Tab-separated table of N, CA and C in Angstrom:
chain	number	residue	atom	x	y	z
A	272	UNK	N	0.821	-1.192	0.000
A	272	UNK	CA	0.000	0.000	0.000
A	272	UNK	C	0.860	1.249	0.000
A	273	UNK	N	0.283	2.201	-0.551
A	273	UNK	CA	0.985	3.463	-0.645
A	273	UNK	C	0.770	4.298	0.595
A	274	UNK	N	1.819	5.032	1.028
A	274	UNK	CA	1.667	5.951	2.162
A	274	UNK	C	0.911	7.194	1.716
A	275	UNK	N	0.053	7.651	2.599
A	275	UNK	CA	-0.724	8.860	2.301
A	275	UNK	C	0.182	10.070	2.473
A	276	UNK	N	0.155	10.992	1.527
A	276	UNK	CA	1.016	12.170	1.557
A	276	UNK	C	0.252	13.342	2.187
A	277	UNK	N	0.582	13.629	3.455
A	277	UNK	CA	-0.107	14.712	4.170
A	277	UNK	C	0.305	16.088	3.668
A	278	UNK	N	1.498	16.212	3.099
A	278	UNK	CA	1.938	17.509	2.597
A	278	UNK	C	1.010	18.001	1.494
A	279	UNK	N	0.619	17.126	0.621
A	279	UNK	CA	-0.279	17.504	-0.474
A	279	UNK	C	-1.638	17.901	0.083
A	280	UNK	N	-2.125	17.177	1.079
A	280	UNK	CA	-3.415	17.500	1.687
A	280	UNK	C	-3.370	18.873	2.351
A	281	UNK	N	-2.303	19.152	3.112
A	281	UNK	CA	-2.187	20.452	3.786
A	281	UNK	C	-2.079	21.588	2.783
A	282	UNK	N	-1.345	21.382	1.691
A	282	UNK	CA	-1.235	22.411	0.663
A	282	UNK	C	-2.591	22.677	0.023
A	283	UNK	N	-3.352	21.632	-0.247
A	283	UNK	CA	-4.667	21.791	-0.869
A	283	UNK	C	-5.611	22.544	0.069
A	284	UNK	N	-5.596	22.196	1.353
A	284	UNK	CA	-6.458	22.899	2.321
A	284	UNK	C	-6.048	24.362	2.425
A	285	UNK	N	-4.756	24.634	2.422
A	285	UNK	CA	-4.266	26.002	2.508
A	285	UNK	C	-4.697	26.815	1.287
A	286	UNK	N	-4.548	26.247	0.096
A	286	UNK	CA	-4.925	26.952	-1.133
A	286	UNK	C	-6.426	27.208	-1.167
A	287	UNK	N	-7.223	26.229	-0.761
A	287	UNK	CA	-8.675	26.430	-0.722
A	287	UNK	C	-9.061	27.507	0.295
A	288	UNK	N	-8.387	27.532	1.432
A	288	UNK	CA	-8.687	28.541	2.460
A	288	UNK	C	-8.365	29.938	1.963
A	289	UNK	N	-7.214	30.095	1.323
A	289	UNK	CA	-6.836	31.397	0.773
A	289	UNK	C	-7.821	31.811	-0.311
A	290	UNK	N	-8.229	30.877	-1.148
A	290	UNK	CA	-9.200	31.187	-2.196
A	290	UNK	C	-10.524	31.655	-1.615
A	291	UNK	N	-11.012	30.974	-0.567
A	291	UNK	CA	-12.256	31.404	0.077
A	291	UNK	C	-12.112	32.781	0.719
A	292	UNK	N	-10.954	33.038	1.306
A	292	UNK	CA	-10.719	34.328	1.944
A	292	UNK	C	-10.799	35.452	0.924
A	293	UNK	N	-10.140	35.275	-0.220
A	293	UNK	CA	-10.132	36.331	-1.220
A	293	UNK	C	-11.475	36.493	-1.915
A	294	UNK	N	-12.216	35.428	-2.100
A	294	UNK	CA	-13.509	35.560	-2.774
A	294	UNK	C	-14.556	36.179	-1.857
A	295	UNK	N	-14.373	36.088	-0.545
A	295	UNK	CA	-15.335	36.680	0.383
A	295	UNK	C	-15.011	38.124	0.731
A	296	UNK	N	-13.936	38.674	0.202
A	296	UNK	CA	-13.553	40.051	0.507
A	296	UNK	C	-14.004	41.016	-0.576
A	297	UNK	N	-14.932	40.634	-1.394
A	297	UNK	CA	-15.388	41.498	-2.477
A	297	UNK	C	-16.538	42.373	-2.005
A	298	UNK	N	-16.791	43.413	-2.782
A	298	UNK	CA	-17.950	44.249	-2.524
A	298	UNK	C	-17.663	45.353	-1.514
A	299	UNK	N	-18.604	46.234	-1.419
A	299	UNK	CA	-18.506	47.375	-0.512
A	299	UNK	C	-19.503	47.203	0.615
A	300	UNK	N	-19.180	47.830	1.739
A	300	UNK	CA	-20.130	47.832	2.846
A	300	UNK	C	-21.326	48.690	2.481
A	301	UNK	N	-22.429	48.375	3.054
A	301	UNK	CA	-23.638	49.156	2.814
A	301	UNK	C	-23.610	50.484	3.570
A	302	UNK	N	-24.618	51.292	3.330
A	302	UNK	CA	-24.733	52.596	3.979
A	302	UNK	C	-25.128	52.386	5.432
A	303	UNK	N	-24.525	53.184	6.315
A	303	UNK	CA	-24.881	53.096	7.728
A	303	UNK	C	-26.331	53.515	7.932
A	304	UNK	N	-26.962	52.911	8.885
A	304	UNK	CA	-28.338	53.270	9.202
A	304	UNK	C	-28.414	54.611	9.921
A	305	UNK	N	-29.625	55.116	10.092
A	305	UNK	CA	-29.825	56.397	10.769
A	305	UNK	C	-29.539	56.255	12.257
A	306	UNK	N	-29.011	57.329	12.841
A	306	UNK	CA	-28.776	57.338	14.281
A	306	UNK	C	-30.104	57.377	15.011
A	307	UNK	N	-30.121	56.751	16.162
A	307	UNK	CA	-31.320	56.771	16.990
A	307	UNK	C	-31.494	58.113	17.695
A	308	UNK	N	-32.665	58.316	18.267
A	308	UNK	CA	-32.967	59.558	18.980
A	308	UNK	C	-32.325	59.497	20.360
A	309	UNK	N	-31.686	60.609	20.781
A	309	UNK	CA	-31.103	60.667	22.117
A	309	UNK	C	-32.209	60.677	23.155
A	310	UNK	N	-32.016	59.908	24.201
A	310	UNK	CA	-32.996	59.867	25.280
A	310	UNK	C	-32.847	61.055	26.224
A	311	UNK	N	-33.824	61.219	27.086
A	311	UNK	CA	-33.805	62.302	28.071
A	311	UNK	C	-32.970	61.856	29.260
A	312	UNK	N	-32.115	62.761	29.764
A	312	UNK	CA	-31.302	62.447	30.940
A	312	UNK	C	-32.197	62.277	32.152
A	313	UNK	N	-31.826	61.343	32.989
A	313	UNK	CA	-32.563	61.108	34.224
A	313	UNK	C	-32.235	62.150	35.288
A	314	UNK	N	-32.978	62.109	36.381
A	314	UNK	CA	-32.774	63.042	37.489
A	314	UNK	C	-31.574	62.571	38.301
A	315	UNK	N	-30.726	63.522	38.716
A	315	UNK	CA	-29.584	63.172	39.560
A	315	UNK	C	-30.069	62.704	40.919
A	316	UNK	N	-29.407	61.703	41.454
A	316	UNK	CA	-29.753	61.185	42.775
A	316	UNK	C	-29.233	62.077	43.889
A	317	UNK	N	-29.666	61.791	45.121
A	317	UNK	CA	-29.222	62.563	46.274
A	317	UNK	C	-27.822	62.126	46.671
A	318	UNK	N	-27.079	63.054	47.264
A	318	UNK	CA	-25.750	62.719	47.763
A	318	UNK	C	-25.873	61.812	48.970
A	319	UNK	N	-24.941	60.893	49.105
A	319	UNK	CA	-24.924	59.993	50.254
A	319	UNK	C	-24.409	60.687	51.507
A	320	UNK	N	-24.528	60.005	52.632
A	320	UNK	CA	-24.053	60.559	53.891
A	320	UNK	C	-22.544	60.382	53.994
A	321	UNK	N	-21.903	61.311	54.699
A	321	UNK	CA	-20.468	61.195	54.929
A	321	UNK	C	-20.189	60.016	55.840
A	322	UNK	N	-19.088	59.343	55.603
A	322	UNK	CA	-18.697	58.212	56.435
A	322	UNK	C	-18.132	58.666	57.772
A	323	UNK	N	-17.924	57.709	58.659
A	323	UNK	CA	-17.354	58.006	59.963
A	323	UNK	C	-15.874	58.329	59.820
A	324	UNK	N	-15.385	59.193	60.709
A	324	UNK	CA	-13.971	59.536	60.696
A	324	UNK	C	-13.149	58.306	61.070
A	325	UNK	N	-12.084	58.069	60.354
A	325	UNK	CA	-11.242	56.910	60.617
A	325	UNK	C	-10.327	57.125	61.817
A	326	UNK	N	-9.702	56.048	62.247
A	326	UNK	CA	-8.765	56.125	63.357
A	326	UNK	C	-7.369	56.417	62.817
A	327	UNK	N	-6.527	56.956	63.692
A	327	UNK	CA	-5.142	57.189	63.302
A	327	UNK	C	-4.462	55.859	63.026
A	328	UNK	N	-3.603	55.849	62.028
A	328	UNK	CA	-2.920	54.620	61.645
A	328	UNK	C	-1.828	54.228	62.626
A	329	UNK	N	-1.274	53.049	62.397
A	329	UNK	CA	-0.213	52.532	63.254
A	329	UNK	C	1.014	53.433	63.165
A	330	UNK	N	1.547	53.820	64.305
A	330	UNK	CA	2.724	54.675	64.358
A	330	UNK	C	2.427	56.155	64.275
A	331	UNK	N	1.158	56.548	64.220
A	331	UNK	CA	0.799	57.957	64.079
A	331	UNK	C	1.306	58.775	65.259
A	332	UNK	N	1.057	58.297	66.475
A	332	UNK	CA	1.466	59.057	67.663
A	332	UNK	C	2.982	59.176	67.753
A	333	UNK	N	3.706	58.115	67.418
A	333	UNK	CA	5.162	58.170	67.474
A	333	UNK	C	5.722	59.162	66.460
A	334	UNK	N	5.121	59.201	65.290
A	334	UNK	CA	5.631	60.078	64.242
A	334	UNK	C	5.253	61.535	64.450
A	335	UNK	N	4.240	61.803	65.233
A	335	UNK	CA	3.790	63.184	65.417
A	335	UNK	C	4.034	63.708	66.818
A	336	UNK	N	4.744	62.981	67.656
A	336	UNK	CA	4.913	63.422	69.037
A	336	UNK	C	5.771	64.673	69.163
A	337	UNK	N	6.592	64.985	68.185
A	337	UNK	CA	7.408	66.192	68.245
A	337	UNK	C	6.837	67.288	67.357
A	338	UNK	N	5.561	67.239	67.101
A	338	UNK	CA	4.913	68.313	66.364
A	338	UNK	C	4.765	68.012	64.890
A	339	UNK	N	4.436	69.040	64.167
A	339	UNK	CA	4.228	68.927	62.736
A	339	UNK	C	4.505	70.282	62.116
A	340	UNK	N	4.434	70.331	60.818
A	340	UNK	CA	4.630	71.589	60.099
A	340	UNK	C	3.280	72.023	59.563
A	341	UNK	N	2.907	73.264	59.865
A	341	UNK	CA	1.672	73.820	59.320
A	341	UNK	C	2.049	74.736	58.170
A	342	UNK	N	1.470	74.497	57.028
A	342	UNK	CA	1.786	75.245	55.821
A	342	UNK	C	0.575	76.081	55.438
A	343	UNK	N	0.761	77.400	55.357
A	343	UNK	CA	-0.303	78.318	54.941
A	343	UNK	C	0.189	79.073	53.713
A	344	UNK	N	-0.463	78.867	52.600
A	344	UNK	CA	-0.103	79.554	51.363
A	344	UNK	C	-1.256	80.432	50.922
A	345	UNK	N	-0.924	81.618	50.447
A	345	UNK	CA	-1.939	82.485	49.852
A	345	UNK	C	-1.249	83.329	48.801
A	346	UNK	N	-1.987	83.684	47.787
A	346	UNK	CA	-1.404	84.482	46.723
A	346	UNK	C	-2.352	84.595	45.556
A	347	UNK	N	-1.806	84.983	44.433
A	347	UNK	CA	-2.585	85.141	43.212
A	347	UNK	C	-1.908	84.334	42.117
A	348	UNK	N	-2.690	83.507	41.449
A	348	UNK	CA	-2.147	82.694	40.373
A	348	UNK	C	-1.793	83.562	39.172
A	349	UNK	N	-1.122	82.978	38.190
A	349	UNK	CA	-0.723	83.706	36.984
A	349	UNK	C	-1.926	84.212	36.197
A	350	UNK	N	-3.095	83.553	36.352
A	350	UNK	CA	-4.302	83.999	35.654
A	350	UNK	C	-5.154	84.912	36.533
A	351	UNK	N	-4.536	85.575	37.532
A	351	UNK	CA	-5.165	86.565	38.419
A	351	UNK	C	-6.307	86.013	39.250
A	352	UNK	N	-6.237	84.762	39.625
A	352	UNK	CA	-7.230	84.170	40.517
A	352	UNK	C	-6.576	83.994	41.880
A	353	UNK	N	-7.143	84.617	42.923
A	353	UNK	CA	-6.543	84.474	44.255
A	353	UNK	C	-6.744	83.059	44.795
A	354	UNK	N	-5.814	82.615	45.643
A	354	UNK	CA	-5.931	81.288	46.234
A	354	UNK	C	-5.392	81.312	47.658
A	355	UNK	N	-5.879	80.381	48.466
A	355	UNK	CA	-5.330	80.110	49.795
A	355	UNK	C	-5.329	78.601	49.978
A	356	UNK	N	-4.337	78.112	50.696
A	356	UNK	CA	-4.250	76.677	50.956
A	356	UNK	C	-3.595	76.477	52.307
A	357	UNK	N	-4.207	75.642	53.125
A	357	UNK	CA	-3.650	75.314	54.428
A	357	UNK	C	-3.480	73.808	54.509
A	358	UNK	N	-2.361	73.379	55.075
A	358	UNK	CA	-2.109	71.950	55.235
A	358	UNK	C	-1.247	71.734	56.466
A	359	UNK	N	-1.470	70.611	57.129
A	359	UNK	CA	-0.637	70.228	58.259
A	359	UNK	C	0.138	68.984	57.846
A	360	UNK	N	1.454	69.113	57.787
A	360	UNK	CA	2.317	68.031	57.333
A	360	UNK	C	2.811	67.257	58.546
A	361	UNK	N	2.268	66.063	58.737
A	361	UNK	CA	2.646	65.259	59.895
A	361	UNK	C	3.655	64.186	59.541
A	362	UNK	N	3.785	63.858	58.293
A	362	UNK	CA	4.700	62.803	57.870
A	362	UNK	C	5.658	63.364	56.838
A	363	UNK	N	6.845	62.836	56.808
A	363	UNK	CA	7.822	63.226	55.797
A	363	UNK	C	8.833	62.101	55.662
A	364	UNK	N	9.651	62.123	54.628
A	364	UNK	CA	10.642	61.067	54.481
A	364	UNK	C	11.642	61.110	55.626
A	365	UNK	N	12.125	59.959	56.039
A	365	UNK	CA	13.073	59.942	57.143
A	365	UNK	C	14.515	59.878	56.675
A	366	UNK	N	14.753	60.024	55.416
A	366	UNK	CA	16.111	60.054	54.895
A	366	UNK	C	16.478	61.498	54.611
A	367	UNK	N	17.522	61.980	55.260
A	367	UNK	CA	17.887	63.388	55.128
A	367	UNK	C	18.318	63.733	53.708
A	368	UNK	N	18.720	62.740	52.929
A	368	UNK	CA	19.177	62.996	51.570
A	368	UNK	C	18.052	62.974	50.545
A	369	UNK	N	16.823	62.802	50.970
A	369	UNK	CA	15.714	62.834	50.018
A	369	UNK	C	15.601	64.232	49.431
A	370	UNK	N	15.630	64.312	48.130
A	370	UNK	CA	15.515	65.604	47.461
A	370	UNK	C	14.108	65.751	46.915
A	371	UNK	N	13.172	65.969	47.790
A	371	UNK	CA	11.787	66.148	47.360
A	371	UNK	C	11.467	67.630	47.441
A	372	UNK	N	11.250	68.218	46.290
A	372	UNK	CA	10.986	69.642	46.243
A	372	UNK	C	10.105	69.936	45.051
A	373	UNK	N	9.666	71.188	44.982
A	373	UNK	CA	8.810	71.620	43.889
A	373	UNK	C	9.432	72.858	43.267
A	374	UNK	N	9.421	72.929	41.956
A	374	UNK	CA	9.949	74.096	41.258
A	374	UNK	C	8.834	74.688	40.417
A	375	UNK	N	8.660	75.988	40.521
A	375	UNK	CA	7.644	76.699	39.739
A	375	UNK	C	8.354	77.788	38.959
A	376	UNK	N	8.146	77.851	37.658
A	376	UNK	CA	8.780	78.847	36.807
A	376	UNK	C	7.710	79.826	36.335
A	377	UNK	N	7.846	81.090	36.748
A	377	UNK	CA	6.890	82.126	36.358
A	377	UNK	C	7.671	83.271	35.737
A	378	UNK	N	7.391	83.563	34.497
A	378	UNK	CA	8.031	84.666	33.775
A	378	UNK	C	9.550	84.625	33.883
A	379	UNK	N	10.128	83.454	33.753
A	379	UNK	CA	11.575	83.319	33.792
A	379	UNK	C	12.168	83.231	35.181
A	380	UNK	N	11.366	83.420	36.222
A	380	UNK	CA	11.846	83.298	37.593
A	380	UNK	C	11.477	81.925	38.123
A	381	UNK	N	12.443	81.254	38.735
A	381	UNK	CA	12.177	79.939	39.304
A	381	UNK	C	11.989	80.058	40.804
A	382	UNK	N	10.926	79.457	41.298
A	382	UNK	CA	10.655	79.416	42.725
A	382	UNK	C	10.829	77.973	43.188
A	383	UNK	N	11.713	77.754	44.147
A	383	UNK	CA	11.986	76.420	44.678
A	383	UNK	C	11.355	76.300	46.055
A	384	UNK	N	10.627	75.209	46.285
A	384	UNK	CA	10.019	74.933	47.578
A	384	UNK	C	10.562	73.596	48.069
A	385	UNK	N	11.160	73.600	49.236
A	385	UNK	CA	11.735	72.387	49.811
A	385	UNK	C	11.443	72.401	51.302
A	386	UNK	N	10.593	71.490	51.763
A	386	UNK	CA	10.211	71.430	53.175
A	386	UNK	C	10.574	70.050	53.695
A	387	UNK	N	11.307	70.012	54.821
A	387	UNK	CA	11.660	68.738	55.440
A	387	UNK	C	11.376	68.802	56.924
A	388	UNK	N	11.172	67.664	57.496
A	388	UNK	CA	10.943	67.549	58.934
A	388	UNK	C	11.644	66.291	59.397
A	389	UNK	N	12.443	66.400	60.450
A	389	UNK	CA	13.146	65.237	60.970
A	389	UNK	C	12.206	64.406	61.819
A	390	UNK	N	12.412	63.107	61.824
A	390	UNK	CA	11.485	62.211	62.494
A	390	UNK	C	12.005	61.633	63.799
A	391	UNK	N	13.308	61.636	64.007
A	391	UNK	CA	13.843	60.997	65.207
A	391	UNK	C	13.710	61.888	66.434
A	392	UNK	N	13.955	61.300	67.565
A	392	UNK	CA	13.902	62.057	68.811
A	392	UNK	C	15.106	62.985	68.888
A	393	UNK	N	15.032	64.071	69.664
A	393	UNK	CA	16.175	64.989	69.775
A	393	UNK	C	17.410	64.272	70.311
A	394	UNK	N	18.585	64.743	69.874
A	394	UNK	CA	19.895	64.248	70.300
A	394	UNK	C	20.128	62.788	69.944
A	395	UNK	N	19.471	62.300	68.937
A	395	UNK	CA	19.733	60.950	68.458
A	395	UNK	C	20.972	61.003	67.571
A	396	UNK	N	21.712	59.915	67.499
A	396	UNK	CA	22.933	59.910	66.710
A	396	UNK	C	22.704	59.427	65.280
A	397	UNK	N	21.476	59.221	64.907
A	397	UNK	CA	21.195	58.841	63.526
A	397	UNK	C	21.368	60.051	62.622
A	398	UNK	N	21.434	59.797	61.331
A	398	UNK	CA	21.678	60.890	60.386
A	398	UNK	C	20.482	61.820	60.222
A	399	UNK	N	19.340	61.464	60.740
A	399	UNK	CA	18.170	62.321	60.567
A	399	UNK	C	17.634	62.823	61.902
A	400	UNK	N	18.522	63.059	62.838
A	400	UNK	CA	18.073	63.531	64.147
A	400	UNK	C	18.128	65.045	64.214
A	401	UNK	N	17.508	65.582	65.236
A	401	UNK	CA	17.551	67.017	65.479
A	401	UNK	C	18.252	67.256	66.804
A	402	UNK	N	18.912	68.383	66.929
A	402	UNK	CA	19.607	68.722	68.182
A	402	UNK	C	18.867	69.825	68.908
């Protein structure tokens, strides 16, 4: 008996598949149908109640026992809109070499803001202590 040649079968299936692919790619798409009518927006729901105030996280008291930094900013933006902002900074990086700062460039003048707070107890011999 003769061995069946699968290579010829695979080639024939491949050629037939390519032929079907090309013959089914003819013609143009039809015209899109008309858009539907936009519906009316529903009524906005009521705002939910505020949640309960959370508890201080682990280590909060230790990290804030020597105070915090209160930041009060006020001024006028470049588009002549006045602003005020208040924040209490209780946490900061504990590595003295952290270079976390903000730079603002207005009319060619650069304003640099760099605020740090040490976390260790006074007179500690670590690199981030305060005396």
